[in-house]
Coordinates of C-alpha atoms in Angstrom, one line a residue:
X16 CA -128.8 -71.7 -38.1
X17 CA -131.4 -74.0 -36.6
X18 CA -130.4 -73.7 -32.9
X19 CA -133.4 -73.1 -30.6
X20 CA -133.2 -70.9 -27.5
X21 CA -133.7 -74.0 -25.4
X22 CA -130.9 -75.9 -27.0
X23 CA -128.6 -72.9 -26.7
X24 CA -128.7 -73.3 -23.0
X25 CA -127.1 -76.8 -23.2
X26 CA -123.3 -77.3 -22.7
X27 CA -121.7 -76.5 -26.1
X28 CA -119.4 -79.3 -27.2
X29 CA -117.0 -78.7 -30.1
X30 CA -116.5 -81.5 -32.6
X31 CA -113.1 -80.2 -33.7
X32 CA -112.7 -81.9 -37.1
X33 CA -109.8 -82.3 -39.5
X34 CA -111.9 -83.8 -42.3
X35 CA -111.1 -82.7 -45.8
X36 CA -111.2 -84.0 -49.4
X37 CA -107.4 -84.1 -49.8
X38 CA -106.3 -86.5 -47.1
X39 CA -107.3 -90.2 -46.9
X40 CA -106.3 -90.3 -43.2
X41 CA -108.9 -87.6 -42.2
X42 CA -111.5 -88.5 -44.8
X43 CA -113.4 -90.9 -42.5
X44 CA -114.6 -88.1 -40.3
X45 CA -117.6 -87.4 -42.6
X46 CA -121.1 -86.2 -41.9
X47 CA -122.3 -89.7 -41.0
X48 CA -120.0 -90.2 -38.0
X49 CA -120.4 -86.5 -37.0
X50 CA -124.2 -87.0 -36.8
X51 CA -123.7 -90.1 -34.7
X52 CA -121.6 -88.2 -32.3
X53 CA -124.0 -85.2 -32.3
X54 CA -126.9 -87.6 -31.4
X55 CA -125.0 -89.2 -28.5
X56 CA -124.1 -85.8 -27.1
X57 CA -127.6 -84.5 -27.4
X58 CA -129.0 -87.5 -25.6
X59 CA -126.6 -86.9 -22.8
X60 CA -127.7 -83.2 -22.4
X61 CA -125.2 -81.4 -24.6
X62 CA -125.3 -79.6 -27.9
X63 CA -122.5 -80.5 -30.4
X64 CA -121.3 -78.1 -33.1
X65 CA -118.7 -79.1 -35.7
X66 CA -115.6 -76.8 -36.0
X67 CA -113.0 -77.4 -38.8
X68 CA -109.3 -77.2 -38.4
X69 CA -106.4 -78.1 -40.8
X70 CA -105.8 -81.8 -41.6
X71 CA -102.6 -82.2 -43.7
X72 CA -101.1 -85.4 -45.1
X73 CA -97.3 -85.8 -45.1
X74 CA -97.5 -88.5 -47.8
X75 CA -99.0 -86.2 -50.4
X76 CA -96.1 -83.8 -50.4
X77 CA -93.0 -85.9 -49.7
X78 CA -89.9 -84.7 -51.6
X79 CA -91.6 -81.5 -52.6
X80 CA -91.3 -78.0 -51.3
X81 CA -94.6 -78.5 -49.5
X82 CA -93.0 -81.0 -47.1
X83 CA -91.4 -78.1 -45.4
X84 CA -94.8 -77.2 -44.0
X85 CA -95.7 -80.6 -42.5
X86 CA -93.9 -80.3 -39.1
X87 CA -94.7 -76.6 -38.6
X88 CA -98.4 -77.6 -39.3
X89 CA -98.3 -79.4 -35.9
X90 CA -97.9 -76.1 -34.1
X91 CA -100.4 -74.3 -36.3
X92 CA -103.0 -77.0 -35.6
X93 CA -102.4 -76.7 -31.9
X94 CA -103.0 -73.0 -32.2
X95 CA -106.3 -73.6 -34.2
X96 CA -107.5 -76.0 -31.4
X97 CA -106.6 -73.4 -28.8
X98 CA -108.3 -70.7 -30.7
X99 CA -111.6 -72.4 -31.5
X100 CA -112.0 -73.7 -28.0
X101 CA -111.2 -70.4 -26.3
X102 CA -112.9 -68.0 -28.8
X103 CA -116.1 -70.1 -28.8
X104 CA -116.0 -70.8 -25.0
X105 CA -116.5 -74.5 -25.5
X106 CA -117.4 -76.5 -22.5
X107 CA -115.9 -79.7 -23.9
X108 CA -114.6 -81.1 -27.2
X109 CA -114.1 -84.2 -29.2
X110 CA -111.0 -83.8 -31.3
X111 CA -110.7 -85.8 -34.5
X112 CA -107.5 -86.5 -36.4
X113 CA -105.4 -89.4 -37.8
X114 CA -102.2 -88.3 -39.4
X115 CA -98.7 -87.6 -38.3
X116 CA -98.7 -83.9 -37.2
X117 CA -102.4 -83.3 -36.7
X118 CA -102.8 -85.8 -33.8
X119 CA -100.0 -84.3 -31.7
X120 CA -101.0 -80.8 -32.7
X121 CA -104.5 -81.3 -31.5
X122 CA -103.3 -82.8 -28.2
X123 CA -100.9 -79.9 -27.7
X124 CA -103.9 -77.5 -28.1
X125 CA -106.0 -79.6 -25.8
X126 CA -103.3 -79.6 -23.1
X127 CA -103.2 -75.8 -23.2
X128 CA -106.9 -75.3 -23.2
X129 CA -107.5 -77.9 -20.5
X130 CA -111.2 -78.4 -20.9
X131 CA -113.0 -81.9 -20.9
X132 CA -111.7 -83.6 -24.1
X133 CA -111.9 -86.9 -25.8
X134 CA -110.3 -87.9 -29.1
X135 CA -111.4 -90.1 -32.0
X136 CA -108.6 -91.2 -34.4
X137 CA -109.5 -92.4 -37.8
X138 CA -108.4 -96.0 -37.8
X139 CA -106.0 -97.7 -40.2
X140 CA -106.2 -98.1 -44.0
X141 CA -106.4 -101.5 -45.5
X142 CA -103.1 -102.8 -46.9
X143 CA -102.8 -102.8 -50.7
X144 CA -101.9 -105.8 -52.8
X145 CA -100.4 -106.3 -56.3
X146 CA -99.4 -109.7 -57.8
X147 CA -99.8 -111.3 -54.4
X148 CA -97.5 -108.9 -52.5
X149 CA -98.4 -106.5 -49.7
X150 CA -98.3 -102.8 -50.6
X151 CA -98.3 -99.5 -48.7
X152 CA -97.6 -95.9 -49.7
X153 CA -93.9 -96.3 -49.2
X154 CA -93.7 -99.1 -51.8
X155 CA -94.7 -96.5 -54.5
X156 CA -91.6 -94.6 -53.8
X157 CA -89.4 -97.7 -53.8
X158 CA -91.1 -98.7 -57.0
X159 CA -90.2 -95.3 -58.6
X160 CA -86.5 -95.8 -57.8
X161 CA -86.7 -99.3 -59.3
X162 CA -88.5 -98.0 -62.4
X163 CA -85.9 -95.3 -62.9
X164 CA -83.1 -97.9 -62.4
X165 CA -84.7 -100.0 -65.2
X166 CA -85.6 -102.9 -62.9
X167 CA -89.3 -102.4 -63.3
X168 CA -91.5 -101.5 -66.3
X169 CA -93.9 -98.6 -66.3
X170 CA -97.1 -100.8 -66.1
X171 CA -95.9 -102.5 -62.9
X172 CA -94.8 -99.1 -61.4
X173 CA -98.2 -97.6 -62.2
X174 CA -100.1 -100.6 -60.9
X175 CA -98.2 -100.4 -57.6
X176 CA -99.2 -96.7 -57.3
X177 CA -102.8 -97.6 -58.2
X178 CA -103.2 -100.4 -55.6
X179 CA -101.1 -99.1 -52.7
X180 CA -103.7 -97.1 -50.8
X181 CA -107.1 -98.9 -51.3
X182 CA -109.2 -97.3 -48.5
X183 CA -109.3 -94.2 -46.3
X184 CA -107.5 -94.3 -43.0
X185 CA -103.9 -94.2 -41.6
X186 CA -101.2 -95.8 -43.7
X187 CA -101.2 -99.4 -42.4
X188 CA -97.7 -99.6 -41.1
X189 CA -96.0 -98.5 -37.8
X190 CA -95.4 -95.0 -39.1
X191 CA -95.9 -91.7 -37.4
X192 CA -99.7 -91.7 -37.8
X193 CA -100.2 -95.1 -36.1
X194 CA -97.6 -94.2 -33.4
X195 CA -99.4 -90.9 -32.7
X196 CA -102.9 -92.6 -32.6
X197 CA -101.4 -95.0 -30.1
X198 CA -100.1 -92.0 -28.1
X199 CA -103.7 -90.6 -27.9
X200 CA -105.1 -93.9 -26.6
X201 CA -102.3 -94.5 -24.1
X202 CA -102.6 -90.9 -22.8
X203 CA -106.3 -91.7 -22.2
X204 CA -108.0 -89.5 -24.7
X205 CA -109.4 -92.1 -27.2
X206 CA -111.6 -95.3 -26.6
X207 CA -110.1 -98.7 -26.0
X208 CA -108.8 -100.2 -29.3
X209 CA -109.2 -96.9 -31.3
X210 CA -105.5 -97.0 -32.2
X211 CA -105.7 -100.4 -33.9
X212 CA -109.1 -100.5 -35.5
X213 CA -109.9 -100.6 -39.2
X214 CA -111.2 -97.2 -40.5
X215 CA -114.9 -96.8 -41.0
X216 CA -115.7 -100.3 -39.6
X217 CA -118.7 -101.0 -37.4
X218 CA -116.3 -101.1 -34.4
X219 CA -114.9 -97.7 -35.3
X220 CA -118.4 -96.1 -35.5
X221 CA -119.1 -97.6 -32.1
X222 CA -116.0 -95.9 -30.8
X223 CA -117.1 -92.6 -32.2
X224 CA -120.3 -92.9 -30.1
X225 CA -118.3 -93.9 -27.1
X226 CA -116.0 -90.8 -27.4
X227 CA -119.1 -88.6 -27.6
X228 CA -120.7 -90.2 -24.5
X229 CA -117.5 -90.0 -22.5
X230 CA -117.0 -86.3 -23.2
X231 CA -120.4 -85.5 -21.7
X232 CA -119.5 -87.6 -18.6
X233 CA -116.3 -85.5 -18.3
X234 CA -118.2 -82.2 -18.7
X235 CA -120.5 -83.2 -15.9
X236 CA -117.6 -84.3 -13.7
X237 CA -115.4 -81.4 -14.8
X238 CA -112.6 -83.9 -15.7
X239 CA -109.8 -82.2 -17.6
X240 CA -106.5 -83.4 -19.2
X241 CA -104.6 -82.0 -16.2
X242 CA -106.6 -84.4 -14.0
X243 CA -105.2 -87.5 -15.6
X244 CA -102.1 -86.8 -17.7
X245 CA -98.9 -87.2 -15.7
X246 CA -95.2 -87.8 -16.2
X247 CA -96.0 -91.5 -16.0
X248 CA -98.6 -91.2 -18.8
X249 CA -96.1 -89.7 -21.1
X250 CA -93.4 -92.2 -20.2
X251 CA -95.9 -94.9 -21.0
X252 CA -96.2 -93.6 -24.5
X253 CA -92.4 -94.0 -24.9
X254 CA -92.6 -97.5 -23.4
X255 CA -95.2 -98.6 -25.9
X256 CA -93.3 -97.0 -28.7
X257 CA -90.2 -98.9 -27.9
X258 CA -92.1 -102.2 -27.6
X259 CA -93.6 -101.7 -31.1
X260 CA -90.7 -99.9 -33.0
X261 CA -92.7 -96.7 -33.3
X262 CA -91.8 -93.7 -35.4
X263 CA -88.7 -91.5 -34.7
X264 CA -91.0 -88.5 -35.1
X265 CA -92.1 -89.3 -31.6
X266 CA -88.8 -87.7 -30.4
X267 CA -90.2 -84.4 -31.8
X268 CA -93.8 -84.7 -30.7
X269 CA -93.7 -86.3 -27.3
X270 CA -91.2 -83.7 -25.9
X271 CA -93.2 -80.8 -27.4
X272 CA -96.4 -82.2 -26.0
X273 CA -95.0 -82.8 -22.6
X274 CA -93.8 -79.2 -22.5
X275 CA -97.3 -77.9 -22.8
X276 CA -98.1 -79.2 -19.2
X277 CA -94.6 -78.6 -17.8
X278 CA -93.5 -82.3 -17.9
X279 CA -90.2 -83.3 -19.3
X280 CA -89.5 -85.9 -22.0
X281 CA -86.1 -85.6 -23.7
X282 CA -84.2 -87.7 -26.2
X283 CA -82.3 -89.2 -23.3
X284 CA -85.7 -90.4 -21.8
X285 CA -86.2 -92.4 -25.0
X286 CA -82.7 -93.9 -24.9
X287 CA -83.0 -94.8 -21.2
X288 CA -86.4 -96.5 -21.8
X289 CA -85.1 -98.2 -24.9
X290 CA -82.6 -100.0 -22.8
X291 CA -85.4 -101.1 -20.4
X292 CA -88.2 -102.1 -22.7
X293 CA -87.8 -104.9 -25.3
X294 CA -89.2 -104.9 -28.8
X295 CA -92.1 -107.3 -28.8
X296 CA -94.0 -106.5 -31.9
X297 CA -93.0 -105.5 -35.4
X298 CA -95.1 -104.6 -38.4
X299 CA -93.9 -102.9 -41.6
X300 CA -91.3 -101.4 -42.0
X301 CA -89.9 -103.4 -39.1
X302 CA -91.4 -106.6 -40.5
X303 CA -91.4 -107.5 -44.2
X304 CA -95.1 -108.5 -44.5
X305 CA -97.1 -107.8 -41.3
X306 CA -99.3 -104.6 -41.4
X307 CA -101.9 -103.1 -39.1
X308 CA -104.3 -105.8 -40.3
X309 CA -102.2 -108.6 -38.7
X310 CA -101.6 -106.4 -35.7
X311 CA -105.3 -105.8 -35.2
X312 CA -106.2 -109.5 -35.6
X313 CA -103.5 -110.3 -33.0
X314 CA -105.1 -108.1 -30.4
X315 CA -103.7 -104.7 -31.3
X316 CA -102.6 -102.0 -28.9
X317 CA -104.4 -103.7 -26.0
X318 CA -102.5 -106.9 -26.4
X319 CA -99.2 -105.1 -26.4
X320 CA -100.2 -103.3 -23.2
X321 CA -101.2 -106.6 -21.6
X322 CA -97.8 -108.1 -22.3
X323 CA -96.1 -105.0 -21.0
X324 CA -98.2 -105.1 -17.8
X325 CA -97.3 -108.8 -17.3
X326 CA -93.7 -108.0 -17.8
X327 CA -93.8 -105.0 -15.5
X328 CA -92.6 -102.7 -18.3
X329 CA -95.4 -100.1 -18.1
X330 CA -97.2 -98.1 -15.4
X331 CA -100.6 -99.7 -15.0
X332 CA -102.0 -97.0 -12.7
X333 CA -101.8 -94.3 -15.3
X334 CA -105.4 -93.0 -15.7
X335 CA -107.4 -91.7 -18.6
X336 CA -110.8 -90.7 -19.8
X337 CA -111.6 -94.4 -20.5
X338 CA -109.9 -96.0 -17.5
X339 CA -106.4 -97.0 -16.4
X340 CA -103.7 -98.8 -18.4
X341 CA -104.3 -101.8 -16.2
X342 CA -108.0 -101.8 -17.0
X343 CA -107.2 -101.5 -20.7
X344 CA -104.9 -104.6 -20.4
X345 CA -107.7 -106.6 -18.7
X346 CA -109.9 -106.1 -21.7
X347 CA -107.3 -107.3 -24.1
X348 CA -106.2 -110.7 -25.4
X349 CA -103.0 -111.6 -27.3
X350 CA -104.3 -113.9 -30.1
X351 CA -101.0 -114.3 -32.1
X352 CA -97.6 -114.5 -30.4
X353 CA -95.9 -114.4 -33.8
X354 CA -97.1 -110.9 -34.2
X355 CA -97.1 -109.8 -30.5
X356 CA -94.5 -111.5 -28.4
X357 CA -94.2 -111.7 -24.7
X358 CA -91.7 -109.6 -22.8
X359 CA -89.9 -112.9 -21.8
X360 CA -89.6 -113.9 -25.5
X361 CA -88.9 -110.6 -27.3
X362 CA -87.9 -109.9 -30.9
X363 CA -85.0 -107.7 -29.4
X364 CA -83.9 -107.1 -25.9
X365 CA -83.9 -103.4 -26.5
X366 CA -86.6 -101.1 -27.8
X367 CA -86.6 -99.8 -31.4
X368 CA -85.0 -96.4 -31.0
X369 CA -81.4 -95.3 -30.1
X370 CA -80.1 -91.8 -29.3
X371 CA -76.6 -91.4 -30.6
X372 CA -73.9 -88.9 -29.5
X373 CA -70.5 -87.9 -30.8
X374 CA -68.8 -85.1 -32.7
X375 CA -71.5 -85.0 -35.4
X376 CA -74.5 -84.8 -33.2
X377 CA -73.0 -83.2 -30.1
X378 CA -76.5 -82.8 -28.6
X379 CA -78.1 -85.9 -30.1
X380 CA -79.0 -87.9 -33.2
X381 CA -81.7 -90.5 -33.7
X382 CA -81.9 -93.9 -35.3
X383 CA -84.8 -96.4 -35.6
X384 CA -82.6 -99.5 -35.3
X385 CA -85.5 -101.8 -35.3
X386 CA -85.6 -101.1 -39.1
X387 CA -81.8 -101.5 -39.5
X388 CA -80.4 -104.9 -40.7
X389 CA -78.2 -106.5 -38.1
X390 CA -75.1 -106.4 -40.3
X391 CA -75.5 -102.6 -40.6
X392 CA -75.7 -101.7 -36.9
X393 CA -72.0 -100.7 -37.1
X394 CA -70.9 -98.9 -40.3
X395 CA -67.9 -97.0 -41.4
X396 CA -67.5 -95.1 -44.6
X397 CA -66.5 -91.9 -46.4
X398 CA -68.9 -88.9 -46.3
X399 CA -70.7 -87.8 -49.4
X400 CA -72.2 -84.4 -48.6
X401 CA -75.4 -82.7 -50.0
X402 CA -77.1 -79.5 -48.9
X403 CA -80.6 -80.7 -49.7
X404 CA -82.5 -83.9 -50.1
X405 CA -83.2 -83.0 -53.8
X406 CA -79.5 -83.0 -54.5
X407 CA -78.9 -86.4 -52.8
X408 CA -82.0 -88.0 -54.4
X409 CA -81.0 -87.0 -57.9
X410 CA -77.5 -88.2 -57.2
X411 CA -78.6 -91.7 -56.2
X412 CA -80.9 -91.9 -59.2
X413 CA -77.8 -91.1 -61.4
X414 CA -75.7 -93.7 -59.5
X415 CA -73.4 -91.1 -58.1
X416 CA -73.8 -92.6 -54.7
X417 CA -72.2 -96.0 -54.2
X418 CA -72.3 -98.9 -51.7
X419 CA -70.1 -98.0 -48.7
X420 CA -70.9 -94.3 -48.7
X421 CA -72.2 -92.3 -45.7
X422 CA -74.5 -89.8 -47.3
X423 CA -74.7 -86.5 -45.4
X424 CA -77.9 -84.5 -46.1
X425 CA -77.8 -81.2 -44.2
X426 CA -79.7 -77.9 -44.1
X427 CA -82.9 -79.8 -43.8
X428 CA -83.4 -79.1 -40.1
X429 CA -86.1 -77.1 -38.4
X430 CA -84.4 -73.8 -39.2
X431 CA -82.2 -74.8 -42.2
X432 CA -84.9 -76.1 -44.6
X433 CA -86.8 -74.6 -42.9
X434 CA -89.5 -77.0 -41.6
X435 CA -87.5 -80.2 -41.2
X436 CA -89.0 -82.3 -44.0
X437 CA -88.8 -86.0 -44.3
X438 CA -85.7 -87.7 -45.9
X439 CA -88.0 -90.6 -46.6
X440 CA -87.9 -90.3 -50.4
X441 CA -84.1 -90.6 -50.5
X442 CA -84.2 -93.7 -48.3
X443 CA -87.0 -95.2 -50.4
X444 CA -84.7 -94.7 -53.4
X445 CA -81.9 -96.4 -51.4
X446 CA -84.2 -99.4 -50.7
X447 CA -85.5 -99.4 -54.3
X448 CA -81.9 -99.8 -55.5
X449 CA -81.2 -102.7 -53.1
X450 CA -78.7 -100.6 -51.0
X451 CA -80.5 -100.7 -47.7
X452 CA -77.7 -102.6 -46.0
X453 CA -74.9 -101.1 -48.0
X454 CA -74.9 -97.3 -47.3
X455 CA -75.9 -95.0 -44.5
X456 CA -77.6 -91.6 -44.3
X457 CA -76.9 -89.0 -41.6
X458 CA -79.1 -85.9 -41.7
X459 CA -80.4 -83.0 -39.6
X460 CA -83.8 -83.7 -41.3
X461 CA -86.2 -86.3 -40.1
X462 CA -87.9 -89.5 -41.4
X463 CA -91.2 -91.0 -41.9
X464 CA -92.1 -93.8 -39.5
X465 CA -92.1 -96.0 -42.5
X466 CA -88.4 -95.4 -43.3
X467 CA -86.2 -98.5 -43.4
X468 CA -82.4 -98.9 -43.7
X469 CA -79.6 -97.2 -41.8
X470 CA -81.1 -93.7 -41.5
X471 CA -79.9 -91.4 -38.8
X472 CA -81.7 -88.1 -38.4
X473 CA -82.5 -85.2 -36.0
X474 CA -78.8 -84.4 -35.8
X475 CA -78.5 -81.5 -33.3
X476 CA -77.2 -78.9 -33.5
X477 CA -78.4 -78.7 -37.1
X478 CA -76.2 -77.3 -39.9
X479 CA -78.0 -74.0 -40.0
X480 CA -77.1 -73.3 -36.4
X481 CA -73.4 -74.2 -37.0
X482 CA -73.5 -77.8 -35.9
X483 CA -70.5 -79.9 -37.0
X484 CA -72.6 -81.6 -39.6
X485 CA -72.3 -78.3 -41.6
X486 CA -68.5 -78.6 -41.6
X487 CA -68.1 -82.2 -42.8
X488 CA -66.4 -82.6 -46.2
X489 CA -66.6 -85.3 -48.8
X490 CA -64.2 -88.1 -47.9
X491 CA -64.2 -87.5 -44.2
X492 CA -64.5 -91.0 -42.5
X493 CA -67.7 -91.4 -40.6
X494 CA -68.2 -94.1 -37.9
X495 CA -71.6 -95.3 -36.8
X496 CA -71.9 -97.7 -33.8
X497 CA -75.5 -98.1 -32.7
X498 CA -74.8 -100.6 -29.8
X499 CA -72.4 -98.1 -28.3
X500 CA -74.6 -95.1 -29.2
X501 CA -71.8 -93.4 -31.1
X502 CA -71.8 -91.1 -34.2
X503 CA -68.4 -89.7 -35.0
X504 CA -66.3 -88.4 -37.8
X505 CA -62.5 -88.4 -38.1
X506 CA -62.1 -84.7 -37.7
X507 CA -60.4 -83.1 -34.7
X508 CA -62.0 -80.3 -32.7
X509 CA -59.2 -78.0 -33.9
X510 CA -59.9 -78.8 -37.5
X511 CA -63.6 -78.1 -37.0
X512 CA -62.7 -74.7 -35.5
X513 CA -60.6 -73.9 -38.5
X514 CA -63.4 -74.9 -40.9
X515 CA -65.9 -72.9 -39.1
X516 CA -63.9 -69.7 -39.6
X517 CA -64.9 -69.6 -43.2
X518 CA -68.4 -71.1 -42.8
X519 CA -71.6 -69.3 -43.7
X520 CA -75.0 -71.0 -43.4
X521 CA -77.0 -71.9 -46.5
X522 CA -80.0 -69.7 -46.7
X523 CA -83.2 -71.2 -48.1
X524 CA -86.3 -69.1 -48.9
X525 CA -89.1 -69.0 -46.4
X526 CA -92.3 -66.8 -46.5
X527 CA -95.1 -66.2 -44.2
X528 CA -95.9 -69.0 -41.7
X529 CA -92.7 -70.8 -42.6
X530 CA -90.6 -67.8 -41.9
X531 CA -92.4 -67.2 -38.6
X532 CA -91.7 -70.9 -37.7
X533 CA -88.0 -70.6 -38.7
X534 CA -87.5 -67.5 -36.5
X535 CA -89.1 -69.0 -33.4
X536 CA -88.7 -72.8 -33.4
X537 CA -86.4 -74.8 -31.1
X538 CA -83.9 -77.4 -32.2
X539 CA -85.0 -81.0 -32.9
X540 CA -83.4 -81.9 -29.5
X541 CA -86.3 -79.8 -28.0
X542 CA -89.2 -80.8 -30.2
X543 CA -88.7 -78.4 -33.1
X544 CA -91.6 -76.3 -31.8
X545 CA -92.4 -72.6 -31.3
X546 CA -94.1 -73.5 -28.1
X547 CA -91.2 -74.1 -25.7
X548 CA -91.4 -71.6 -22.9

């Protein structure tokens, strides 16, 4: 295999890589950047070997049966990282991922293994363009709904698909991928600016070399994740997420990640911090035109951190592999206050996420209200119930769902689907039909970070476990009050008890890994993970 006896005595560093030919987010981690990292590690006295793990893409399988595997993939990836590190007795590793579930999965594995670790995330994809308008992946789904409605011809629809994703990298909006890449940087695993750099750029390649150098420093100093990740570190991720309108999937990933090191982040943590930290930066879908390109030019993650430090809204002493949060802020500059506001002049006085309670989500339910129109932050309407996203999606394409309805999509939770797929495609159809301010969705499924409109997810307990969402009937009046954090339906406790007497859960097929996940996962309230001791 080309390894000399002399080199075999060097510390072995695993380059744990999610590269594959299916996924544009992980495609940047090619042989060129791997060799650059190997060279740096060798110069520093180590020997780097590449080890592959799964690198899935949520966008490829949205609104297909495959989407049931995306959230369970997070736990599977964490197991792969744990396995390759322990089985091969690695002395350090650089983990590489970009997309929604793979970044938190790798970090979960790194927390458990607890060896010197740095991370390189893949950078953002360039925004697409067609007829002078900005495009991203989500526009293709909205365009499909418009095409089916007869408001767009086939040539325009196909052109939007063709030009929406022009380069490798993370989808260039504040979706789950960019939220998770920010998490990796704020926790201290990735180089300064990695979460807001263009994929495959010169700066990105420099960051790859920096990650490689730093892991060797950590090996020599025996610096491990447990030496710098604290409760403050994890709360800082939530603070950043609120300031930037990050993905609701964070309410699954950050609690699950915290649990690996016996810290506690709950949905209530998010809601408490949401009331403390204002929203100071919005890019798509929270802003109609700004993407990661504008965010990067404005100063990116570092500029947001700088504003939060100046506003006393983040813990500056939280440490990491590349320095403290305060040191990160000192390196940054806010170059555009239209894109990144100050804490004293925010876009909204509260962060972008609210946790709702009531007799629908008796444990919790989640809404990304930074993507909700002001006129829709309170909403009342009759329930229209579906036991799968497919049913609801076909119904809206056939105009069976009308303005004023509160659509209930259930049995799409961690156990019910199983796998808790995105309800993004349904909401894309809603937006494509111009109904974003005119109807609401309540679901025990989850959403892409790019979802816009009044979309409430993560309802816990889920329908499969007998939560009240399973017992709602068509026509029941639902009340949504985001400012008051309320999600209720006009059904008494006694009536719910009566309905439950004749209730049986909807059973959906699950084989192999999906069945194993279904039998062992927690609720969305606890991260929807099999790793919750």
